[in-house]
Short mmCIF file of C-alpha atoms in Angstrom, two decimals:
data_model
loop_
_atom_site.label_atom_id
_atom_site.label_comp_id
_atom_site.label_asym_id
_atom_site.label_seq_id
_atom_site.Cartn_x
_atom_site.Cartn_y
_atom_site.Cartn_z
CA MET A 14 -42.46 21.79 -39.47
CA PRO A 15 -41.38 18.84 -37.70
CA GLU A 16 -38.98 19.73 -35.35
CA ARG A 17 -35.20 19.63 -35.66
CA PRO A 18 -33.66 17.10 -33.12
CA LEU A 19 -31.08 17.91 -30.31
CA PHE A 20 -28.41 16.39 -31.70
CA ASP A 21 -27.57 14.92 -34.72
CA ASP A 22 -27.94 10.90 -35.14
CA ARG A 23 -24.70 10.82 -36.86
CA GLU A 24 -22.55 12.96 -34.16
CA ASP A 25 -24.18 10.38 -31.62
CA ALA A 26 -22.74 7.50 -33.20
CA VAL A 27 -19.22 9.08 -33.42
CA LEU A 28 -19.63 10.06 -29.85
CA THR A 29 -20.94 6.70 -29.04
CA ASP A 30 -17.65 4.67 -30.54
CA ALA A 31 -15.35 7.60 -28.99
CA ILE A 32 -16.61 6.54 -25.37
CA ALA A 33 -16.49 2.92 -26.13
CA GLY A 34 -12.88 3.34 -27.34
CA LEU A 35 -12.13 5.47 -24.46
CA VAL A 36 -13.41 2.79 -21.92
CA ALA A 37 -11.60 0.13 -23.68
CA ALA A 38 -8.66 2.08 -24.08
CA GLU A 39 -9.31 2.41 -19.96
CA ALA A 40 -9.60 -1.17 -18.96
CA ALA A 41 -6.33 -2.29 -21.68
CA ILE A 42 -4.21 0.58 -19.79
CA ALA A 43 -5.48 -1.13 -15.95
CA THR A 44 -4.22 -4.37 -16.89
CA LEU A 45 -0.78 -2.97 -18.70
CA GLU A 46 -0.46 -1.14 -14.80
CA ALA A 47 -1.06 -4.77 -13.11
CA GLU A 48 1.72 -6.10 -14.86
CA LYS A 49 3.68 -3.23 -14.26
CA THR A 50 3.10 -3.06 -10.47
CA LEU A 51 3.93 -7.03 -10.67
CA HIS A 52 7.60 -6.34 -12.39
CA PHE A 53 8.05 -3.60 -9.59
CA ALA A 54 6.76 -6.12 -6.89
CA ALA A 55 9.17 -8.49 -8.53
CA ALA A 56 12.14 -5.79 -8.55
CA MET A 57 11.52 -5.11 -4.73
CA ARG A 58 11.74 -7.88 -4.02
CA VAL A 59 15.62 -8.24 -5.36
CA ALA A 60 16.51 -5.10 -3.61
CA ILE A 61 15.33 -6.44 -0.27
CA ASP A 62 16.93 -9.77 -0.83
CA ARG A 63 20.26 -8.23 -1.58
CA SER A 64 20.08 -5.58 1.42
CA ARG A 65 19.79 -8.54 3.62
CA HIS A 66 23.39 -8.99 2.61
CA ARG A 67 24.82 -5.49 3.52
CA PRO A 68 26.12 -4.24 6.31
CA ARG A 69 24.01 -3.62 8.92
CA THR A 70 23.58 0.64 9.10
CA VAL A 71 20.23 1.64 7.65
CA GLN A 72 22.06 4.17 5.38
CA GLU A 73 23.86 0.64 3.65
CA ARG A 74 21.27 -1.40 3.62
CA GLU A 75 19.08 0.86 1.89
CA MET A 76 21.82 1.45 -1.06
CA ALA A 77 20.40 -2.10 -2.59
CA VAL A 78 16.96 -0.24 -3.19
CA ARG A 79 18.53 2.84 -4.26
CA SER A 80 20.64 1.14 -6.95
CA ILE A 81 18.10 -1.06 -8.43
CA ALA A 82 15.64 2.04 -8.27
CA ALA A 83 18.45 4.03 -10.16
CA GLU A 84 18.47 1.35 -12.81
CA ILE A 85 15.20 0.93 -13.54
CA ALA A 86 14.39 5.06 -13.71
CA VAL A 87 17.84 5.07 -15.98
CA ALA A 88 15.39 2.43 -18.64
CA LEU A 89 12.46 4.10 -17.90
CA ARG A 90 13.61 7.99 -18.23
CA TRP A 91 11.90 8.64 -14.51
CA SER A 92 13.30 9.97 -11.67
CA ASP A 93 15.02 7.53 -9.08
CA ARG A 94 13.09 8.57 -6.16
CA THR A 95 9.84 8.34 -7.89
CA VAL A 96 10.97 4.58 -9.03
CA GLN A 97 11.76 3.50 -5.36
CA ARG A 98 8.83 4.90 -4.43
CA ARG A 99 6.49 2.87 -6.60
CA LEU A 100 8.84 -0.03 -5.73
CA GLN A 101 7.34 0.41 -2.33
CA GLU A 102 4.13 1.05 -3.28
CA ALA A 103 3.77 -2.29 -5.37
CA LEU A 104 4.91 -4.67 -3.11
CA SER A 105 2.47 -3.57 -0.41
CA LEU A 106 -0.22 -3.63 -3.13
CA VAL A 107 0.86 -7.36 -4.47
CA ASP A 108 1.71 -8.48 -0.80
CA GLY A 109 -1.46 -6.86 0.89
CA PHE A 110 -4.31 -6.13 -1.34
CA PRO A 111 -4.51 -9.28 -3.44
CA ARG A 112 -8.41 -8.49 -4.72
CA THR A 113 -7.73 -4.74 -5.58
CA LEU A 114 -4.98 -6.22 -7.90
CA ARG A 115 -7.09 -8.59 -9.82
CA ALA A 116 -9.42 -6.20 -10.37
CA LEU A 117 -6.92 -3.80 -11.58
CA ASP A 118 -6.01 -6.41 -13.99
CA GLU A 119 -9.57 -7.16 -15.24
CA GLY A 120 -9.60 -3.68 -16.04
CA LEU A 121 -12.46 -3.19 -13.40
CA ILE A 122 -10.96 -0.24 -11.43
CA SER A 123 -7.78 2.13 -12.55
CA ALA A 124 -4.62 2.95 -11.02
CA GLY A 125 -5.42 5.42 -8.82
CA HIS A 126 -8.21 3.45 -7.53
CA ALA A 127 -5.92 0.65 -6.33
CA HIS A 128 -2.97 3.32 -4.96
CA ALA A 129 -6.09 4.79 -3.02
CA ILE A 130 -7.16 1.44 -1.58
CA SER A 131 -3.62 0.16 -0.77
CA GLU A 132 -2.62 3.47 0.51
CA ILE A 133 -5.20 3.97 3.21
CA GLY A 134 -5.99 0.31 3.80
CA VAL A 135 -2.50 -0.47 4.64
CA VAL A 136 -2.59 0.65 8.39
CA LEU A 137 -5.19 -2.33 8.82
CA ASP A 138 -2.73 -4.91 10.20
CA ASP A 139 -5.47 -7.72 11.01
CA PRO A 140 -5.69 -10.04 7.67
CA GLU A 141 -9.79 -10.29 8.17
CA VAL A 142 -10.49 -6.93 8.79
CA ARG A 143 -8.29 -6.13 5.99
CA ALA A 144 -10.15 -8.66 3.42
CA VAL A 145 -13.54 -6.98 4.86
CA PHE A 146 -11.89 -3.39 3.72
CA GLU A 147 -11.00 -4.16 0.44
CA THR A 148 -13.96 -6.31 -0.63
CA ARG A 149 -16.04 -3.01 0.41
CA VAL A 150 -13.96 -0.80 -1.15
CA VAL A 151 -12.78 -2.74 -4.29
CA GLU A 152 -16.92 -2.92 -4.85
CA ARG A 153 -17.39 0.67 -4.67
CA ALA A 154 -14.50 1.71 -7.09
CA THR A 155 -15.55 -0.32 -9.69
CA ALA A 156 -19.09 1.98 -9.89
CA ASP A 157 -16.90 5.03 -8.26
CA THR A 158 -14.39 7.74 -9.10
CA VAL A 159 -11.32 7.88 -7.46
CA ALA A 160 -11.64 10.74 -5.30
CA ARG A 161 -15.27 9.71 -3.49
CA THR A 162 -13.54 5.80 -3.41
CA ARG A 163 -11.07 7.39 -1.16
CA ALA A 164 -13.39 9.27 0.62
CA TYR A 165 -15.30 6.21 1.30
CA ALA A 166 -12.04 4.06 2.33
CA ARG A 167 -11.41 6.69 4.61
CA ALA A 168 -14.26 6.53 6.28
CA LEU A 169 -14.40 2.68 6.72
CA VAL A 170 -11.12 2.54 7.92
CA GLU A 171 -12.14 4.84 10.93
CA GLU A 172 -14.92 2.08 11.46
CA LEU A 173 -12.58 -0.92 11.19
CA ARG A 174 -9.53 0.24 12.92
CA PRO A 175 -9.30 -1.34 16.32
CA ASP A 176 -7.70 2.11 17.84
CA THR A 177 -9.87 4.75 18.19
CA ILE A 178 -10.23 8.19 16.56
CA GLU A 179 -9.69 9.78 19.66
CA GLU A 180 -6.37 8.27 20.66
CA ARG A 181 -5.00 9.11 17.34
CA PHE A 182 -6.40 12.40 17.79
CA ALA A 183 -4.67 13.15 20.74
CA THR A 184 -1.23 11.69 19.19
CA ALA A 185 -1.97 13.72 15.64
CA GLU A 186 -3.11 17.55 17.45
CA GLN A 187 0.58 17.26 18.91
CA ALA A 188 1.69 18.25 15.40
CA ARG A 189 -0.62 21.01 14.34
CA ARG A 190 1.34 23.82 13.00
CA VAL A 191 1.38 26.23 10.62
CA TRP A 192 4.35 27.44 8.32
CA ILE A 193 5.67 29.34 5.28
CA GLU A 194 7.27 27.73 2.20
CA ASP A 195 8.97 30.94 -0.98
CA GLU A 196 7.49 30.65 -4.35
CA VAL A 197 8.78 32.38 -7.51
CA ASP A 198 7.99 35.75 -8.57
CA GLY A 199 7.49 37.28 -4.95
CA MET A 200 4.90 35.18 -4.04
CA ALA A 201 5.10 32.71 -0.90
CA ARG A 202 2.63 29.46 0.52
CA LEU A 203 1.02 29.67 4.29
CA GLY A 204 0.28 26.58 5.23
CA VAL A 205 -1.52 24.98 8.50
CA ILE A 206 -2.50 21.82 10.13
CA ASP A 207 -5.11 21.43 12.51
CA GLY A 208 -8.14 19.94 13.55
CA ALA A 209 -10.19 18.49 10.55
CA VAL A 210 -13.72 20.26 11.84
CA LYS A 211 -11.56 23.74 12.12
CA ILE A 212 -9.85 23.30 8.85
CA ARG A 213 -12.93 22.54 6.99
CA ALA A 214 -14.93 25.48 8.95
CA MET A 215 -12.56 28.43 7.86
CA PHE A 216 -12.45 27.16 4.41
CA ASP A 217 -16.40 26.95 4.34
CA ARG A 218 -16.56 30.71 6.14
CA LEU A 219 -13.89 32.38 3.15
CA THR A 220 -16.14 30.54 0.66
CA ARG A 221 -19.58 32.08 1.84
CA GLN A 222 -17.57 35.71 2.28
CA ALA A 223 -15.62 35.32 -0.94
CA ARG A 224 -19.20 34.84 -2.76
CA ALA A 225 -21.03 37.20 -0.87
CA VAL A 226 -18.57 39.87 -1.68
CA ARG A 227 -18.93 38.20 -5.98
CA ASP A 228 -22.66 38.47 -5.86
CA VAL A 229 -22.19 42.28 -3.94
CA ALA A 230 -19.93 43.27 -7.16
CA ARG A 231 -22.31 41.43 -9.61
CA ASP A 232 -25.11 43.71 -8.70
CA ALA A 233 -23.17 46.58 -9.12
CA ALA A 234 -21.15 46.23 -12.08
CA ALA A 235 -24.93 45.72 -13.45
CA SER A 236 -26.06 49.24 -11.91
CA PRO A 237 -25.74 51.89 -14.96
CA ASP A 238 -24.88 54.46 -11.48
CA THR A 239 -21.33 52.73 -10.88
CA ALA A 240 -18.46 51.20 -12.33
CA VAL A 241 -16.97 49.17 -10.23
CA THR A 242 -16.10 45.78 -11.46
CA ASP A 243 -14.38 42.97 -9.82
CA THR A 244 -12.14 40.60 -11.54
CA ARG A 245 -10.88 38.55 -9.08
CA THR A 246 -11.76 34.29 -9.25
CA LEU A 247 -13.28 33.20 -5.95
CA ASP A 248 -10.03 31.48 -4.97
CA GLN A 249 -8.15 35.01 -5.20
CA THR A 250 -11.22 36.70 -3.39
CA ARG A 251 -10.51 33.80 -0.47
CA ALA A 252 -6.92 34.81 -0.24
CA ASP A 253 -7.61 38.36 0.53
CA LEU A 254 -10.51 37.89 2.89
CA LEU A 255 -7.89 35.55 4.59
CA CYS A 256 -5.23 38.32 4.48
CA ASP A 257 -7.70 40.82 5.90
CA LEU A 258 -8.88 38.52 8.90
CA VAL A 259 -5.01 37.40 10.12
CA LEU A 260 -3.82 40.98 9.40
CA ALA A 261 -6.35 43.81 10.19
CA GLY A 262 -8.76 41.08 12.19
CA GLN A 263 -11.95 41.58 10.29
CA PRO A 264 -12.75 41.22 6.19
CA ALA A 265 -12.03 44.10 4.14
CA VAL A 266 -15.33 46.20 2.65
CA ASP A 267 -16.67 44.92 -0.65
CA PRO A 268 -15.59 46.35 -3.81
CA THR A 269 -18.34 48.78 -3.89
CA GLY A 270 -17.36 50.40 -0.85
CA LYS A 271 -20.49 49.21 1.25
CA LEU A 272 -20.61 46.92 4.36
CA LEU A 273 -22.87 43.86 3.08
CA PRO A 274 -26.06 43.73 5.22
CA GLY A 275 -24.60 42.56 8.97
CA GLY A 276 -21.53 42.53 7.44
CA LEU A 277 -18.79 40.07 6.00
CA GLY A 278 -18.44 39.50 9.35
CA ALA A 279 -21.80 38.14 10.48
CA ILE A 280 -21.04 35.06 7.92
CA ARG A 281 -20.66 32.07 9.82
CA ALA A 282 -19.39 28.62 8.61
CA HIS A 283 -21.56 25.81 7.63
CA VAL A 284 -20.39 22.44 8.47
CA ALA A 285 -22.17 19.02 8.95
CA VAL A 286 -21.13 16.63 11.12
CA THR A 287 -22.38 13.14 11.51
CA VAL A 288 -22.21 11.20 15.02
CA PRO A 289 -22.75 7.90 15.76
CA VAL A 290 -25.23 7.43 18.44
CA ARG A 291 -23.71 5.41 20.73
CA THR A 292 -20.50 8.00 20.14
CA ALA A 293 -22.94 11.22 21.03
CA ALA A 294 -24.05 9.69 24.53
CA GLY A 295 -20.43 8.54 25.87
CA LEU A 296 -21.08 5.11 25.34
CA ASP A 297 -17.88 4.94 22.91
CA ASP A 298 -15.47 6.32 21.08
CA ARG A 299 -16.15 5.59 17.31
CA GLY A 300 -15.32 8.89 15.62
CA ALA A 301 -17.58 11.12 13.66
CA LEU A 302 -17.37 12.60 9.84
CA ALA A 303 -17.30 16.21 9.22
CA ASP A 304 -18.92 17.10 5.72
CA GLY A 305 -19.24 12.98 5.59
CA GLN A 306 -15.36 12.99 4.43
CA SER A 307 -12.79 14.08 7.51
CA PRO A 308 -12.90 11.99 10.43
CA ILE A 309 -12.72 13.84 13.81
CA ASP A 310 -12.35 12.00 17.20
CA ALA A 311 -15.36 11.43 19.76
CA ALA A 312 -14.69 14.37 22.09
CA THR A 313 -15.04 17.03 19.54
CA ALA A 314 -18.44 15.65 18.26
CA ARG A 315 -19.68 15.75 21.53
CA CYS A 316 -19.07 19.57 22.03
CA LEU A 317 -19.77 20.53 18.70
CA MET A 318 -23.26 19.11 19.70
CA ALA A 319 -23.69 20.64 23.29
CA GLY A 320 -22.97 23.91 21.48
CA ALA A 321 -25.45 23.53 18.04
CA PRO A 322 -28.26 25.52 18.38
CA ASP A 323 -29.99 22.30 16.75
CA TRP A 324 -29.20 18.97 15.39
CA ASP A 325 -30.75 15.73 14.11
CA ARG A 326 -31.07 12.14 14.43
CA VAL A 327 -30.86 9.78 11.78
CA LEU A 328 -31.93 6.51 12.03
CA THR A 329 -30.74 4.06 9.26
CA HIS A 330 -31.56 0.58 8.36
CA PRO A 331 -29.66 -1.73 10.49
CA VAL A 332 -27.74 -3.55 7.23
CA THR A 333 -27.83 -1.40 4.39
CA ALA A 334 -27.43 2.02 6.45
CA THR A 335 -29.71 3.54 4.41
CA VAL A 336 -31.10 6.38 6.07
CA LEU A 337 -34.65 5.33 6.95
CA GLU A 338 -35.93 8.52 9.07
CA VAL A 339 -35.04 11.77 10.24
CA ASP A 340 -36.76 13.51 13.46
CA ARG A 341 -35.30 17.17 15.17
CA TYR A 342 -36.57 18.25 18.40
CA ARG A 343 -37.30 21.94 17.31
CA PRO A 344 -39.93 21.52 14.38
CA THR A 345 -38.28 23.06 10.79
CA PRO A 346 -38.54 21.60 7.54
CA ALA A 347 -37.99 17.98 7.94
CA LEU A 348 -38.57 16.88 4.46
CA ARG A 349 -35.00 19.12 3.53
CA ARG A 350 -33.45 17.94 6.77
CA ARG A 351 -33.91 13.99 5.96
CA LEU A 352 -32.52 15.10 2.33
CA ALA A 353 -29.78 16.31 3.44
CA ALA A 354 -29.18 13.40 5.82
CA ARG A 355 -29.55 10.96 2.58
CA ASP A 356 -27.73 12.85 0.13
CA VAL A 357 -24.52 14.40 2.02
CA ARG A 358 -23.34 15.56 -1.42
CA CYS A 359 -24.01 16.27 -4.63
CA ARG A 360 -25.68 13.20 -6.53
CA PHE A 361 -24.53 13.62 -9.96
CA PRO A 362 -21.92 10.37 -10.36
CA GLY A 363 -18.14 11.66 -9.38
CA CYS A 364 -19.04 14.80 -7.56
CA ARG A 365 -18.48 15.84 -3.67
CA GLN A 366 -19.81 18.95 -3.55
CA PRO A 367 -21.33 18.65 -0.13
CA ALA A 368 -25.07 18.75 0.43
CA HIS A 369 -25.51 22.60 1.75
CA ARG A 370 -23.91 24.07 -1.11
CA CYS A 371 -26.20 22.35 -3.46
CA GLN A 372 -29.93 22.90 -4.85
CA VAL A 373 -32.69 20.67 -4.22
CA ASP A 374 -33.89 19.32 -7.46
CA HIS A 375 -37.11 17.65 -8.30
CA ASN A 376 -36.26 14.60 -10.28
CA HIS A 377 -39.41 14.56 -12.11
CA ASP A 378 -39.78 18.47 -13.06
CA HIS A 379 -42.14 19.90 -10.72
CA ALA A 380 -43.96 21.69 -13.69
CA LYS A 381 -44.47 18.38 -14.78
CA GLY A 382 -46.86 16.71 -12.04
CA GLY A 383 -43.41 15.98 -10.14
CA ARG A 384 -44.04 15.60 -6.51
CA THR A 385 -42.37 17.87 -3.70
CA SER A 386 -41.41 14.03 -2.04
CA LEU A 387 -38.31 11.89 -0.43
CA GLY A 388 -39.13 10.06 -3.33
CA ASN A 389 -38.52 13.01 -6.04
CA LEU A 390 -36.10 14.75 -4.59
CA ALA A 391 -32.12 15.59 -4.20
CA HIS A 392 -28.92 17.44 -3.81
CA LEU A 393 -27.83 18.38 -6.85
CA CYS A 394 -24.79 21.34 -7.46
CA LEU A 395 -25.32 24.21 -9.31
CA ARG A 396 -23.43 22.91 -12.36
CA HIS A 397 -24.84 19.39 -12.46
CA HIS A 398 -28.75 21.28 -11.60
CA THR A 399 -28.38 22.69 -14.80
CA LEU A 400 -26.98 20.27 -16.68
CA LYS A 401 -29.82 17.70 -16.12
CA THR A 402 -32.10 20.91 -16.80
CA GLU A 403 -30.88 22.58 -19.79
CA THR A 404 -29.68 19.35 -21.68
CA PRO A 405 -31.26 15.46 -22.28
CA TRP A 406 -29.63 14.09 -19.04
CA THR A 407 -32.33 12.79 -17.04
CA ALA A 408 -32.70 11.60 -13.35
CA GLU A 409 -34.72 8.25 -12.52
CA GLN A 410 -35.02 7.90 -8.65
CA ARG A 411 -35.28 4.16 -7.34
CA PRO A 412 -37.29 3.28 -3.95
CA ASP A 413 -33.67 2.88 -2.13
CA GLY A 414 -32.79 6.75 -3.31
CA SER A 415 -30.60 5.52 -5.72
CA LEU A 416 -30.70 8.13 -9.03
CA LEU A 417 -30.48 5.86 -12.24
CA TRP A 418 -28.79 8.69 -14.54
CA THR A 419 -29.35 8.60 -18.65
CA SER A 420 -27.13 10.19 -20.85
CA PRO A 421 -28.23 11.73 -23.86
CA LEU A 422 -26.78 8.64 -25.50
CA GLY A 423 -28.71 6.52 -23.37
CA ARG A 424 -25.18 5.15 -21.27
CA THR A 425 -26.90 4.85 -17.71
CA VAL A 426 -25.38 5.03 -14.50
CA THR A 427 -26.33 4.81 -11.07
CA ASP A 428 -25.68 6.89 -7.95
CA ARG A 429 -26.35 5.44 -4.14
CA PRO A 430 -26.86 7.39 -1.22
CA GLU A 431 -23.79 7.46 1.20
CA THR A 432 -23.82 4.47 3.95
CA THR A 433 -22.35 6.08 7.16
CA VAL A 434 -22.27 2.64 9.29
CA ALA A 435 -20.10 -0.05 8.34
CA PHE A 436 -20.17 -3.43 10.15
CA ILE A 437 -18.11 -6.60 10.29
CA PRO A 438 -19.79 -9.71 10.93
CA ASP A 439 -19.53 -10.82 14.68
CA PRO A 440 -17.28 -13.94 15.22
CA ASP A 441 -19.51 -17.03 16.29
CA PRO A 442 -20.49 -17.44 19.79
CA PRO A 443 -18.09 -19.69 21.82
CA PRO A 444 -19.47 -23.35 22.26
CA PHE A 445 -21.00 -24.39 25.72
#
């Protein structure tokens, strides 16, 4: 008896048409967003011209902008505050990021991409440096999600800014604080601003503890001898653990009434920090990256290296920045380290789950002859590992570490390894 196809051909045809229609609609929306941006920028220029003729106080000069924002808001049925913000953002995009606006007009990127590029790149004052930034980020944006484009743009800005992350961190650190905001229904919000490494480590430790509690509760619920159930979500468990730590000094016992092996307090945070070799050696103050996303200052990076039980040295290609080799003084599973250094995150397009929270997948199934080698392994989070295993999605790894993903409909998309080093061409040497 012939095997029934996994998906009906007619359904595939409908799905293919739907996706094609969505892609076309997204491109058309992007073109319209570019047109809206030009109109907002034109209105903002009128507001600026009119404000030059107003009296000198800042508040009175702003009245022209507020009036025009209100005029547009009434016509669009928007908030005038929202319109005023869009006026300013539009002028910044039109005047400062022409390549981005052109890509938006051509439907190559979305309005979200354009906003991320202009918002992050506006700190680059030098026109040549900004042009380098814009060219590279627009190229990235045409093939990636807004979130990953934003993360890439932040990392690139840190490489290109003339002032060091060390100088900016020293100023920003003075703004660290904890605050409270009242919510509805008897709830409140506790916020904290501090160094990126500490915040990421706090969140990671709470997450590890919450997952450990959830695992214990799941095992207990499966036992016929207990009636313990824990219906909390991961977010709710994290919140409960944070309250336990602050109010009682230690996390509470798990839902079964028994401490986890070693206790929840024994669970420590894992944060991957990438440090340029010259920063590590103290030769310059170029910043590092926590979990491949958050910039941190050089002093903090060197302090973390000094206290780390072990660390990796990553050799990258001098132009493409692709990871070539990884070594470590203390012998450990070298291949796993090299994979983590190359991948940084889940390798499914658009996913930003850090590698240390992912599983290592054989792109070509090991049971079908796939080798356990760098060229056949990649990090996938549980969600996308399951997607690849349980559906017709496939991933083929290329020699440069890129993964060519093929959907059940035959649509292909390439996910490339993260690059961690940015370069600006050196100026020509002066003639002798």
